PDB file of C-alpha atoms in Angstrom:
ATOM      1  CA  UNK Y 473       0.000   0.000   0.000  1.00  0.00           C
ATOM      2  CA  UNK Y 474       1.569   3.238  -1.280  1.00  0.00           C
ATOM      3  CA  UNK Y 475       1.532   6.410   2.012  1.00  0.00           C
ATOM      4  CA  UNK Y 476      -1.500   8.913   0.764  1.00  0.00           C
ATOM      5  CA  UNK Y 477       0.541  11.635   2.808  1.00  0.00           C
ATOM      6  CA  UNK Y 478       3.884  12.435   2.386  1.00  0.00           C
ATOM      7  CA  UNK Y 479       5.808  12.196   5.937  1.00  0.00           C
ATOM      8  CA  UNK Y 480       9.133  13.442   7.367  1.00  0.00           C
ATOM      9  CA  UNK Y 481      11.217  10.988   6.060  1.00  0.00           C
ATOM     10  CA  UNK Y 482       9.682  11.516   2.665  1.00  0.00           C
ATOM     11  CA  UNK Y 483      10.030  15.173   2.651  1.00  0.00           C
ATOM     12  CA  UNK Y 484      13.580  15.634   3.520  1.00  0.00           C
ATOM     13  CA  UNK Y 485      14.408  12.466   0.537  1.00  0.00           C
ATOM     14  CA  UNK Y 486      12.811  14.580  -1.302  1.00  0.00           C
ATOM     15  CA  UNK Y 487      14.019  18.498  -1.014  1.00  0.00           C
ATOM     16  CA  UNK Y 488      17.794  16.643  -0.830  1.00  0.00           C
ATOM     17  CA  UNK Y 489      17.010  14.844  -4.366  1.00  0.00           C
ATOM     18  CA  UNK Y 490      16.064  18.522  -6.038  1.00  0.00           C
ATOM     19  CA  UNK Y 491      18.977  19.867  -4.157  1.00  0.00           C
ATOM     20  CA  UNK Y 492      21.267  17.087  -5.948  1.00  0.00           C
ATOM     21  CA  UNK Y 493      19.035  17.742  -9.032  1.00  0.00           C
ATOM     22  CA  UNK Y 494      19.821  21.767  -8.973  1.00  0.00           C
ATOM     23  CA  UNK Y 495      23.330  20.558  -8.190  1.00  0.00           C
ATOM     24  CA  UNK Y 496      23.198  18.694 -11.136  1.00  0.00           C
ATOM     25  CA  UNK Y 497      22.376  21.310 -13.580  1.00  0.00           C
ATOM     26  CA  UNK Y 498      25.516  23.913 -12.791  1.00  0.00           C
ATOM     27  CA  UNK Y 499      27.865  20.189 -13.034  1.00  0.00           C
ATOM     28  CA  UNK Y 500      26.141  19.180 -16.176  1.00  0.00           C
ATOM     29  CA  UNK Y 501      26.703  22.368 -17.775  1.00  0.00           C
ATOM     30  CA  UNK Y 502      30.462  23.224 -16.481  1.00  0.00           C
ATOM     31  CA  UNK Y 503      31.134  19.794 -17.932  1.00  0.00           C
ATOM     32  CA  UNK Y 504      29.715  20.350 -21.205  1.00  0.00           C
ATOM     33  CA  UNK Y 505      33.149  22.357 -22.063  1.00  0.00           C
ATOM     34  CA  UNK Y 506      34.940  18.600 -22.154  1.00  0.00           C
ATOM     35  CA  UNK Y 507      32.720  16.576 -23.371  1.00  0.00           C
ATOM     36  CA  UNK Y 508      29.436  16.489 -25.215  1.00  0.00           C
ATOM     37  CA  UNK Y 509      26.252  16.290 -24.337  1.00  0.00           C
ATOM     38  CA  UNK Y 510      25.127  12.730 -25.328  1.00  0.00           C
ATOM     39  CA  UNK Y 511      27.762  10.893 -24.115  1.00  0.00           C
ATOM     40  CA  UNK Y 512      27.608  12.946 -20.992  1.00  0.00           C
ATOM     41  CA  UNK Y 513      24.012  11.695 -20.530  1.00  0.00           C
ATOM     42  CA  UNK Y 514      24.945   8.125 -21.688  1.00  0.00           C
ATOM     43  CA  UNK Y 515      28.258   7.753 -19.905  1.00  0.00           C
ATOM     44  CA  UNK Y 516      26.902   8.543 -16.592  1.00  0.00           C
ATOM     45  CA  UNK Y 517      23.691   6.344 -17.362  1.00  0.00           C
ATOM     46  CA  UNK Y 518      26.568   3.320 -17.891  1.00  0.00           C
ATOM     47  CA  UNK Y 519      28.387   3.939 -14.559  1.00  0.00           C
ATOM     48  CA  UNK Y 520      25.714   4.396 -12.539  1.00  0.00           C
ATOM     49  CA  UNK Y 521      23.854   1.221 -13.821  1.00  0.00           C
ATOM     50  CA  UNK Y 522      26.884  -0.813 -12.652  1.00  0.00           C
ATOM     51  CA  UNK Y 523      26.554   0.621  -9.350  1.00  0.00           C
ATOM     52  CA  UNK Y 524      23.318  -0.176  -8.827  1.00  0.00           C
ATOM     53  CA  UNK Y 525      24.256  -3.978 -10.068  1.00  0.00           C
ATOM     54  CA  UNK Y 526      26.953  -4.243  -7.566  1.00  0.00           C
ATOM     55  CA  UNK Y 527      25.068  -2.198  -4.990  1.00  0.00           C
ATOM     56  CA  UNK Y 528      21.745  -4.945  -5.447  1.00  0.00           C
ATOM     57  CA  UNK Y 529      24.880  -7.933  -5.570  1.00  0.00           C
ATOM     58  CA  UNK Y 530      25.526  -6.845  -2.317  1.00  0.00           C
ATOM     59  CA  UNK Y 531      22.465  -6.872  -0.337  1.00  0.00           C
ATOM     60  CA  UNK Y 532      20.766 -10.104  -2.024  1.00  0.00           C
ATOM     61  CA  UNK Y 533      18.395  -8.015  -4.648  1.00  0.00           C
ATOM     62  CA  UNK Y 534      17.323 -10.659  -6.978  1.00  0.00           C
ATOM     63  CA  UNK Y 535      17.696  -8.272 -10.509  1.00  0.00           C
ATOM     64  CA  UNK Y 536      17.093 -10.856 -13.621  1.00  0.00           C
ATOM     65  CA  UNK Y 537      14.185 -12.674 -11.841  1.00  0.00           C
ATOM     66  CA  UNK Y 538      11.232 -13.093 -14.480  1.00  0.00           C
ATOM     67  CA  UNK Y 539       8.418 -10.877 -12.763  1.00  0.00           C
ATOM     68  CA  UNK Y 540       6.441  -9.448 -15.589  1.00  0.00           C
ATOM     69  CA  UNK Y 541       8.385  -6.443 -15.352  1.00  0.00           C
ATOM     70  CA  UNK Y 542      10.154  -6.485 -18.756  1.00  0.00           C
ATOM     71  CA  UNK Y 543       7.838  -4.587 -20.955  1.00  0.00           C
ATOM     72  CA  UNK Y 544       7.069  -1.620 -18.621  1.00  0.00           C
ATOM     73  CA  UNK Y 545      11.101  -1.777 -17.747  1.00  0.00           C
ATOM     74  CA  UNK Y 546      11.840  -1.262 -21.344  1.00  0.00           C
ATOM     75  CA  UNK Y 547       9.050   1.409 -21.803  1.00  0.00           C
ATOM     76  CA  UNK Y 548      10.170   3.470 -18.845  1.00  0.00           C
ATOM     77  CA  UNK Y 549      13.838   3.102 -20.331  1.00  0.00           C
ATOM     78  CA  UNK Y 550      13.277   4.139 -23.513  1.00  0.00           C
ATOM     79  CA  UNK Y 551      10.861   7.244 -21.812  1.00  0.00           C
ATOM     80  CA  UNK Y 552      14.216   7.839 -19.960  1.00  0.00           C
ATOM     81  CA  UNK Y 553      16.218   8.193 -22.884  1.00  0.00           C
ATOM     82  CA  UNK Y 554      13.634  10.349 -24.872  1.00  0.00           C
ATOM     83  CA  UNK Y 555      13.586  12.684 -22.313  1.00  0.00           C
ATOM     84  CA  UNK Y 556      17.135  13.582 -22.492  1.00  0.00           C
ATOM     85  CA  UNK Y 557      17.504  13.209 -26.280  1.00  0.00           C
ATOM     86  CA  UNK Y 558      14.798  16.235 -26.276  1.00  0.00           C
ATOM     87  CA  UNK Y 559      16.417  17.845 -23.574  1.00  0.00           C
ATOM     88  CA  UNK Y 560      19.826  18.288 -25.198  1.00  0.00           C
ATOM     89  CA  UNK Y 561      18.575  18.586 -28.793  1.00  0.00           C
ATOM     90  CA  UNK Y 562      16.236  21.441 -27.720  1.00  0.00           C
ATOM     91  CA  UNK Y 563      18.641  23.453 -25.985  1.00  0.00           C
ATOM     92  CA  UNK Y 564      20.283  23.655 -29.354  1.00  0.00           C
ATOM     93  CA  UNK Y 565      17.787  25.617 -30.569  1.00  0.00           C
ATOM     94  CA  UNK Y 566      15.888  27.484 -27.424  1.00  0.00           C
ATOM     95  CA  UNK Y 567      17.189  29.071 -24.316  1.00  0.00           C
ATOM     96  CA  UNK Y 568      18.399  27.010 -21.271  1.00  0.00           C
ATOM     97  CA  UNK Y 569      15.303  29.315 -19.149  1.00  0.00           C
ATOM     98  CA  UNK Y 570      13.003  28.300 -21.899  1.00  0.00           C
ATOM     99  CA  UNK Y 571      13.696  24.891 -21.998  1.00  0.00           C
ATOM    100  CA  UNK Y 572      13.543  24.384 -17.851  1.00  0.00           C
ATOM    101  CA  UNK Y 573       9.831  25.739 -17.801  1.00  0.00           C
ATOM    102  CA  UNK Y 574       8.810  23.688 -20.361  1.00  0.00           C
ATOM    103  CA  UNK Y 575      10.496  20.738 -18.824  1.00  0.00           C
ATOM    104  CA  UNK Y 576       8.940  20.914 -15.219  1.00  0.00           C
ATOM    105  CA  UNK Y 577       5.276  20.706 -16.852  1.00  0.00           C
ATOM    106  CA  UNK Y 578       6.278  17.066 -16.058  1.00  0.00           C
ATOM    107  CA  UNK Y 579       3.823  17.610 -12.805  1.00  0.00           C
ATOM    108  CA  UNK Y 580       0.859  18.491 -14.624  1.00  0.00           C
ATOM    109  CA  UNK Y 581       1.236  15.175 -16.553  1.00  0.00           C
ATOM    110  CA  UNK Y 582       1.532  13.071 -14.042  1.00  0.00           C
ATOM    111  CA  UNK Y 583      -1.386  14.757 -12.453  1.00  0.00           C
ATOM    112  CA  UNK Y 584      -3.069  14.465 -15.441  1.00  0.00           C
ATOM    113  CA  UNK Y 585      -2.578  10.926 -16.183  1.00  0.00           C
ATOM    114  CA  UNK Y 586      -2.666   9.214 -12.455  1.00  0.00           C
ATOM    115  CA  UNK Y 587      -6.498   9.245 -12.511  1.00  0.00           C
ATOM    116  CA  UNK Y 588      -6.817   6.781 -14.933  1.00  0.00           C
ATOM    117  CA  UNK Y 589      -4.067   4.276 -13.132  1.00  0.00           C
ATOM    118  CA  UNK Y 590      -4.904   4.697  -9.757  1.00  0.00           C
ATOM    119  CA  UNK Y 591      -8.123   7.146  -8.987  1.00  0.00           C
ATOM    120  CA  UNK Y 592      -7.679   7.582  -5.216  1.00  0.00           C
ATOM    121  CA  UNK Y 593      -4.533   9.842  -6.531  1.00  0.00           C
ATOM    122  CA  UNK Y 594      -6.986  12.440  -8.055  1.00  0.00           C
ATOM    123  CA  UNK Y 595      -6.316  15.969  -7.349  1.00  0.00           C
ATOM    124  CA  UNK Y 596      -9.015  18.063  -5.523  1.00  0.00           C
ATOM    125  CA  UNK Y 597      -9.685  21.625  -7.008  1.00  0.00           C
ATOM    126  CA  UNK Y 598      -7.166  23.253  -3.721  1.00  0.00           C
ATOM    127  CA  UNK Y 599      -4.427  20.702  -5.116  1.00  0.00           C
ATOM    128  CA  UNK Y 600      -4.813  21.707  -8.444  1.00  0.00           C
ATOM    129  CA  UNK Y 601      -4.780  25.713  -7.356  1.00  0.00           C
ATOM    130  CA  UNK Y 602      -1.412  24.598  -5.601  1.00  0.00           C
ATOM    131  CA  UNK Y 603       0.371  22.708  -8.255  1.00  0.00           C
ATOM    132  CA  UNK Y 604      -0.890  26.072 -10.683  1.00  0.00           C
ATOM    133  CA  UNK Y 605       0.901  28.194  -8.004  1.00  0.00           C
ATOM    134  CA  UNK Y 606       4.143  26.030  -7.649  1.00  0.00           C
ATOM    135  CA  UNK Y 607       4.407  26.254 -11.176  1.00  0.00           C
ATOM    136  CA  UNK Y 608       3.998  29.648 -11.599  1.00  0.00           C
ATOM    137  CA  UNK Y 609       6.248  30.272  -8.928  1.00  0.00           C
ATOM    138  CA  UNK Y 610       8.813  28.609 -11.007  1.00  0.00           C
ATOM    139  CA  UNK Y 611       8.114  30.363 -14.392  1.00  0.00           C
ATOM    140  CA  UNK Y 612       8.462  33.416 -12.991  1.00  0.00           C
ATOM    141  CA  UNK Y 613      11.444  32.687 -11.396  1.00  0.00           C
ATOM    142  CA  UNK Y 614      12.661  32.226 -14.890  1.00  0.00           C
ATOM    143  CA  UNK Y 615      10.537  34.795 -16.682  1.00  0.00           C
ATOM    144  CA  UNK Y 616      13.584  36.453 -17.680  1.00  0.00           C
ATOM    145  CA  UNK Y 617      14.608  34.297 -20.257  1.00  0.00           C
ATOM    146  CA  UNK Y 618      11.745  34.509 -22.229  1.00  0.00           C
ATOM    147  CA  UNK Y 619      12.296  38.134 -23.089  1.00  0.00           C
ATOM    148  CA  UNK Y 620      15.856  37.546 -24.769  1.00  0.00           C
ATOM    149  CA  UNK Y 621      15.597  37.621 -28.604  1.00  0.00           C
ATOM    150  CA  UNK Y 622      15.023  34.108 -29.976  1.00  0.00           C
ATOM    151  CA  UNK Y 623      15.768  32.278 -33.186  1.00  0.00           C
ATOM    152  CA  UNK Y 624      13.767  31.686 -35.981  1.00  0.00           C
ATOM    153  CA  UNK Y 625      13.469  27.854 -34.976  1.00  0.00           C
ATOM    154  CA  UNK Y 626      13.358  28.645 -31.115  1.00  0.00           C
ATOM    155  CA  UNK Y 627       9.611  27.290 -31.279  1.00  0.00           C
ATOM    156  CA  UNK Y 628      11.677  23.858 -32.534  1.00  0.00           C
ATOM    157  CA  UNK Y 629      13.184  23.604 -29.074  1.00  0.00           C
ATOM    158  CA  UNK Y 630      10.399  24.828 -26.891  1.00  0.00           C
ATOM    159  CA  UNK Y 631       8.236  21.997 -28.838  1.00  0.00           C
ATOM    160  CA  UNK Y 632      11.215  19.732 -27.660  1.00  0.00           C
ATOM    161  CA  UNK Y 633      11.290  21.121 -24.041  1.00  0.00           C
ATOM    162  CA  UNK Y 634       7.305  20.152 -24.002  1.00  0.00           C
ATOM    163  CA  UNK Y 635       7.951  16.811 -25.688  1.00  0.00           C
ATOM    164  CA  UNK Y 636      10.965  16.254 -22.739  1.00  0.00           C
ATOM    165  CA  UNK Y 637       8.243  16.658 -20.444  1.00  0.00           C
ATOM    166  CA  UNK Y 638       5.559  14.784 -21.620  1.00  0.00           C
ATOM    167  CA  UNK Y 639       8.556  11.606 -21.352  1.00  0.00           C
ATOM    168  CA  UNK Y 640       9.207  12.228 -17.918  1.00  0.00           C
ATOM    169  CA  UNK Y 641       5.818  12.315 -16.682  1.00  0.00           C
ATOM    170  CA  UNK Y 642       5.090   9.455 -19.032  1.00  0.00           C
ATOM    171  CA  UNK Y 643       8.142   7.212 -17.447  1.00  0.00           C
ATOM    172  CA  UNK Y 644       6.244   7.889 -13.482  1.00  0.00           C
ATOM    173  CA  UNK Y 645       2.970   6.697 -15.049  1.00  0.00           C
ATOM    174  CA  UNK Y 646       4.792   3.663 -17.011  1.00  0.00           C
ATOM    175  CA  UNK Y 647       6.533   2.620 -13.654  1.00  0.00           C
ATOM    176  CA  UNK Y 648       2.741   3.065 -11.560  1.00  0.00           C
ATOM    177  CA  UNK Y 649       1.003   1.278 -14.467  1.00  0.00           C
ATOM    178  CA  UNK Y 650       2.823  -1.757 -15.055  1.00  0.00           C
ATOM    179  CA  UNK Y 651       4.438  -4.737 -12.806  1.00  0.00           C
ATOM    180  CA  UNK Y 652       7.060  -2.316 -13.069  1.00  0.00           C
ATOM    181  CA  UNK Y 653       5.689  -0.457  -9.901  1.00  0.00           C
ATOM    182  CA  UNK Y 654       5.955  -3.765  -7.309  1.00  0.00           C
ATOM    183  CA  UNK Y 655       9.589  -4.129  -8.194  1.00  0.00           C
ATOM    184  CA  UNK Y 656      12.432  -3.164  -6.218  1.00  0.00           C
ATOM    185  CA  UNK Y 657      13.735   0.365  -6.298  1.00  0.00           C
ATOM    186  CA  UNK Y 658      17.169  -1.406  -7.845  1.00  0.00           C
ATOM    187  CA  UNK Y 659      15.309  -3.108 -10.850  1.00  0.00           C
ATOM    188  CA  UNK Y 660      13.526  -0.015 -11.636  1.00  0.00           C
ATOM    189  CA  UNK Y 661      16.037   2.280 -12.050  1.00  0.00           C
ATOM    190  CA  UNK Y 662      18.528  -0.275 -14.195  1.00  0.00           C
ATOM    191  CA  UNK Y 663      16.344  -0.575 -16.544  1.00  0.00           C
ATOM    192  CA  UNK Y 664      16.354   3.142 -16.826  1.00  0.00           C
ATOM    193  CA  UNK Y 665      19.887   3.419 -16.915  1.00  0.00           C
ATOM    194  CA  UNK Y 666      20.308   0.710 -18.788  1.00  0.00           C
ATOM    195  CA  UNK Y 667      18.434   1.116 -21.817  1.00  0.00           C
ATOM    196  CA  UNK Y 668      19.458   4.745 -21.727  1.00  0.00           C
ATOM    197  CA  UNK Y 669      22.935   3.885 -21.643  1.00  0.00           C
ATOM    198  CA  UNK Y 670      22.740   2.107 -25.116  1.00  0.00           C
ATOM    199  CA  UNK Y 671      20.747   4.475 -26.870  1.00  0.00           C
ATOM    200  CA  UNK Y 672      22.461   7.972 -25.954  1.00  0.00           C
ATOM    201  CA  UNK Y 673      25.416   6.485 -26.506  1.00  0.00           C
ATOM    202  CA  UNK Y 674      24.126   5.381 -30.014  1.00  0.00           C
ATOM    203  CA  UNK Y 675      22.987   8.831 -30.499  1.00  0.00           C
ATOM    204  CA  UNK Y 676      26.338  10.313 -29.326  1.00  0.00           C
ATOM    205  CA  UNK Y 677      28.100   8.071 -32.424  1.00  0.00           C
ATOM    206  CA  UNK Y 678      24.938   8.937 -34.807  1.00  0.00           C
ATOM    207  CA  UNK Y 679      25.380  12.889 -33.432  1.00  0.00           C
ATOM    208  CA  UNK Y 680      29.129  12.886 -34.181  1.00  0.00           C
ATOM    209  CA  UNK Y 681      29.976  14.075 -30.978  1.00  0.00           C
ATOM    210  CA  UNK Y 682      33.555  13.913 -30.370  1.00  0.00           C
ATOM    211  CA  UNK Y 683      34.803  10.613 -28.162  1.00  0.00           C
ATOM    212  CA  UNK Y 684      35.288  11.945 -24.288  1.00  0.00           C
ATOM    213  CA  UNK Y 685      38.762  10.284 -24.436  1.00  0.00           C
ATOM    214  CA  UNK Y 686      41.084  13.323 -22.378  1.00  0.00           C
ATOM    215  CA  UNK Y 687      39.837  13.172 -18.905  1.00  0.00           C
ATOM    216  CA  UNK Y 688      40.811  16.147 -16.555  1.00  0.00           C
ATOM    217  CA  UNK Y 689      41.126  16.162 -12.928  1.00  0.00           C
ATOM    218  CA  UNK Y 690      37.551  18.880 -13.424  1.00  0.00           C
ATOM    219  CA  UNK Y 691      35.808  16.573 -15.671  1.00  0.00           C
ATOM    220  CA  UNK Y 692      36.253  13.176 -13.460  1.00  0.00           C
ATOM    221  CA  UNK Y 693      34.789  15.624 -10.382  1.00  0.00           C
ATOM    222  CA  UNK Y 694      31.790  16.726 -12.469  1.00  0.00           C
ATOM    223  CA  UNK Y 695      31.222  13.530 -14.047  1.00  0.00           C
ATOM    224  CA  UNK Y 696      31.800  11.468 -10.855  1.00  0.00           C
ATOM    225  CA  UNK Y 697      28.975  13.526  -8.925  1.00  0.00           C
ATOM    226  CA  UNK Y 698      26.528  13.469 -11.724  1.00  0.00           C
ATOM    227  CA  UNK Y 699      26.900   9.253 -11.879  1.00  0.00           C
ATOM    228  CA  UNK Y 700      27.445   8.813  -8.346  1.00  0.00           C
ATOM    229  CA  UNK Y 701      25.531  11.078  -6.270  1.00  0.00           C
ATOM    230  CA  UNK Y 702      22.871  12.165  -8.378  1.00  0.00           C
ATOM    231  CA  UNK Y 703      22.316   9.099 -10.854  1.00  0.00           C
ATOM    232  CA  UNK Y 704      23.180   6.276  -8.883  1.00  0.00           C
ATOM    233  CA  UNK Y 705      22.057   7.579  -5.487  1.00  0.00           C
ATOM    234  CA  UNK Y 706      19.644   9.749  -5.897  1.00  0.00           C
ATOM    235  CA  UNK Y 707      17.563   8.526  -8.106  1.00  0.00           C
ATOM    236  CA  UNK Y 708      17.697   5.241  -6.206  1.00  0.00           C
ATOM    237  CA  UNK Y 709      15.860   7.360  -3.767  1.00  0.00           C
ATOM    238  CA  UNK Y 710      13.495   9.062  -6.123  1.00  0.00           C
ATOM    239  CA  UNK Y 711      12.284   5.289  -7.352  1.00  0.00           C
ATOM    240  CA  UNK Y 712      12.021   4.742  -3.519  1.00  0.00           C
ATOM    241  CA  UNK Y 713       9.775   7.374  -3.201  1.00  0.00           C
ATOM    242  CA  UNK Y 714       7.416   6.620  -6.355  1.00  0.00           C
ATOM    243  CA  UNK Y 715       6.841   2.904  -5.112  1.00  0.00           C
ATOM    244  CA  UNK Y 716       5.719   4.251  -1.399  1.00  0.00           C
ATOM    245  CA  UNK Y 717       3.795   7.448  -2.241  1.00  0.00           C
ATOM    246  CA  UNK Y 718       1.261   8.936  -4.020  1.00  0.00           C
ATOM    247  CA  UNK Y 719       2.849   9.666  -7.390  1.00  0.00           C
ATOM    248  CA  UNK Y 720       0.802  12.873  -7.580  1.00  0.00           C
ATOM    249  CA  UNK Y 721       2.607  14.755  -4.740  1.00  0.00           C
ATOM    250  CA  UNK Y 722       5.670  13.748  -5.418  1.00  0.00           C
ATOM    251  CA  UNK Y 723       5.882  15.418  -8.399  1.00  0.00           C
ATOM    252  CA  UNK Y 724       4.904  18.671  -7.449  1.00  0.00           C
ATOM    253  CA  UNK Y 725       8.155  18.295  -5.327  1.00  0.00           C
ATOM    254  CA  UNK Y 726      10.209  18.331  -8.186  1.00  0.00           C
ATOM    255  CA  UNK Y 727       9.169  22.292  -9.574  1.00  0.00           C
ATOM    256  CA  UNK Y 728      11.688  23.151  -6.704  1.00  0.00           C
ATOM    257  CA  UNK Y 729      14.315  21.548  -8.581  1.00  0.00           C
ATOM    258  CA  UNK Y 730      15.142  24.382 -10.914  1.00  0.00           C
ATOM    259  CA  UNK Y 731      15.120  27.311  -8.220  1.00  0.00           C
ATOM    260  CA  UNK Y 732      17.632  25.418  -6.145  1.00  0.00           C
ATOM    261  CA  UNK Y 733      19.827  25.173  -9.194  1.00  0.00           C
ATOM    262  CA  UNK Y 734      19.158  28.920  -9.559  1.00  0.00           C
ATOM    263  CA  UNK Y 735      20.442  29.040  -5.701  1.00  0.00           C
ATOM    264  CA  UNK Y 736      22.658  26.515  -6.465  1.00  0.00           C
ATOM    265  CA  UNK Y 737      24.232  28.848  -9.320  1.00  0.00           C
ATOM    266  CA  UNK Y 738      24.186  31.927  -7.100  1.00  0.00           C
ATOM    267  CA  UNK Y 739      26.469  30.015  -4.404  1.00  0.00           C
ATOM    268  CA  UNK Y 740      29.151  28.385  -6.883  1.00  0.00           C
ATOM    269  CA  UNK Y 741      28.884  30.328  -9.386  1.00  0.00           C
ATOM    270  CA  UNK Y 742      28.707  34.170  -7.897  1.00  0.00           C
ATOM    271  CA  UNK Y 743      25.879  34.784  -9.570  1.00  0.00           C
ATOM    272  CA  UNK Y 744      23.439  37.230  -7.637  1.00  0.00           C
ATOM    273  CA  UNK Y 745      20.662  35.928  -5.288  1.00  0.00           C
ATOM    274  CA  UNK Y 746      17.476  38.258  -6.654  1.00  0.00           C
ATOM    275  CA  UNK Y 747      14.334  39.382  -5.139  1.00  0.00           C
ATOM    276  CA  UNK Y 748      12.039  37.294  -7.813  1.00  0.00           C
ATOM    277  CA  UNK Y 749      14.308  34.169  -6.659  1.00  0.00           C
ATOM    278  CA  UNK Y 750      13.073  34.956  -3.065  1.00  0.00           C
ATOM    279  CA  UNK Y 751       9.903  35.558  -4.095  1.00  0.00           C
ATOM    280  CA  UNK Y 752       9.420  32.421  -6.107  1.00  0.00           C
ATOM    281  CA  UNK Y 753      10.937  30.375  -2.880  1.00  0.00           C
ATOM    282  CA  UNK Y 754       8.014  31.505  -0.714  1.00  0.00           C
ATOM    283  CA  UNK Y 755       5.458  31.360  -3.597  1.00  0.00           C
ATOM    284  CA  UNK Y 756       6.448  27.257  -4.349  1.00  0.00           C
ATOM    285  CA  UNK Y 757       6.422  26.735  -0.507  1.00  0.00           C
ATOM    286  CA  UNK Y 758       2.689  27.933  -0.384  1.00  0.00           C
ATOM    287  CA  UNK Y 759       1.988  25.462  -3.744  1.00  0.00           C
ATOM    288  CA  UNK Y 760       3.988  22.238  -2.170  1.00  0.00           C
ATOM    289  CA  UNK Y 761       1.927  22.830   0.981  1.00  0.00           C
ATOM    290  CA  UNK Y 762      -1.633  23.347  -1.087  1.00  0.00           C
ATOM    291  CA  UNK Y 763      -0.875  20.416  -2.649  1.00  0.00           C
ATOM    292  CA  UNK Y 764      -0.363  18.344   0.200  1.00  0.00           C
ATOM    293  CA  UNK Y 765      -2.228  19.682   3.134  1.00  0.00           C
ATOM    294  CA  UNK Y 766      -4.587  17.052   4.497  1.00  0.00           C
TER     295      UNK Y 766
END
């Protein structure tokens, strides 16, 4: 039986997997001046999936059991992998502020689609107010971006940025629709990273990309925390999460994700802390709480 309400435990998992997910967005894009974006995405995909093999070898997690799992595993993997093809194709063509709005409508998908899979995890008209307000908070937060002068196929990437998220909402309702949502945290997430491994890194040799074969002391830091702490470990936890709770609020959880790496970018990077960032902080607060008040 999944928790209908979000406790403690589930709260701080999840403001410490958008803090590694903010994180995660100044890493990914200091790395992207060593190696490119596709094998960046596949690469870490690779090394985290053999962590979570050796990490499920070690505590007795059966992986390769039959269970009726295969066909949602290889859905949600393939999902995975759209998503991030999208991702980094779009943001070829649109604005990095464009492309994170467009992403984090991942929520209203979710919300969208959970009715029909489970309909105890329908929102009520306050929830919906909330996750409205949450988002909001977060577009403005990046409102800034959409006032810089585009290209002529900008509206190519911002289709892109919609498509990304329209993937990721579609991978939680894969995982709660199938067998895939009774199996282990472990078995979930390698068939993510699995599947997503072998096609981004097909894309990368498709793309053209240049091999990632000079390695500096920088790169193995960035790359190391994307795989380890944030792929690996994090989203370990995140899978966690989505077999125990209500799909529904989790995801609003996730809209914070972009303001930390705002905060995140303001702390490592020296970049200013501004009053719509502050304002946008309280504003999400006040959603994440509409949405899950009892």
């Amino acid at each position: 039986m999944r928790q209908s309400h979000l406790d403690p435990r589930a709260v701080v998992l999840l403001l410490l997997c958008c803090l590694l997910w903010g994180i995660n967005q100044v890493a990914a894009k200091a790395a992207l001046t060593e190696i490119g974006p596709l094998w960046q995405a596949g690469l870490r995909s690779l090394v985290a999936g053999v962590l979570v093999w050796l990490w499920s070898l070690s505590r007795g997690i059966r992986l390769f059991e039959r269970d009726g799992s295969l066909g949602g595993g290889l859905l949600a993997g393939l999902l995975f992998a759209g998503e991030f093809a999208c991702i980094f194709v779009g943001l070829q063509y649109t604005s990095a502020s464009r492309m994170v709005v467009f992403i984090y409508l991942a929520p209203f998908v979710v919300a969208l689609g959970m009715p029909w899979i489970a309909s105890g995890e329908a929102l009520s008209a306050r929830q919906w107010g909330g996750l409205v307000l949450a988002f909001g908070a977060m577009a403005f937060a990046f409102a800034e971006g959409f006032s810089a002068p585009g290209t002529p196929l900008q509206w190519w990437g911002d289709a892109l940025g919609v498509a990304a998220a329209v993937l990721w909402g579609g991978t939680t309702l894969a995982i709660r629709a199938t067998r895939l949502g009774a199996a282990p945290a472990e078995k979930t997430l390698l068939y993510q990273l699995g599947v997503s491994a072998l096609a981004l890194c097909a894309a990368a040799v498709f793309a053209g990309e240049a091999r990632p074969l000079d390695w500096s002391p920088r790169l193995v830091g960035l790359f190391g925390f994307q795989a380890v702490v944030v792929t690996f470990a994090s989203y370990l936890a995140w899978f966690w999460l989505v077999r125990h709770y209500v799909a529904t609020k989790l995801a609003v959880f996730t809209l914070s994700t972009p303001l930390f790496g705002l905060a995140a970018g303001a702390l490592l990077l020296g970049e200013g802390v501004s009053p719509r960032l502050v304002g946008a902080l309280a504003a999400l607060a006040v959603g994440i709480v509409l949405v899950n008040k009892r």
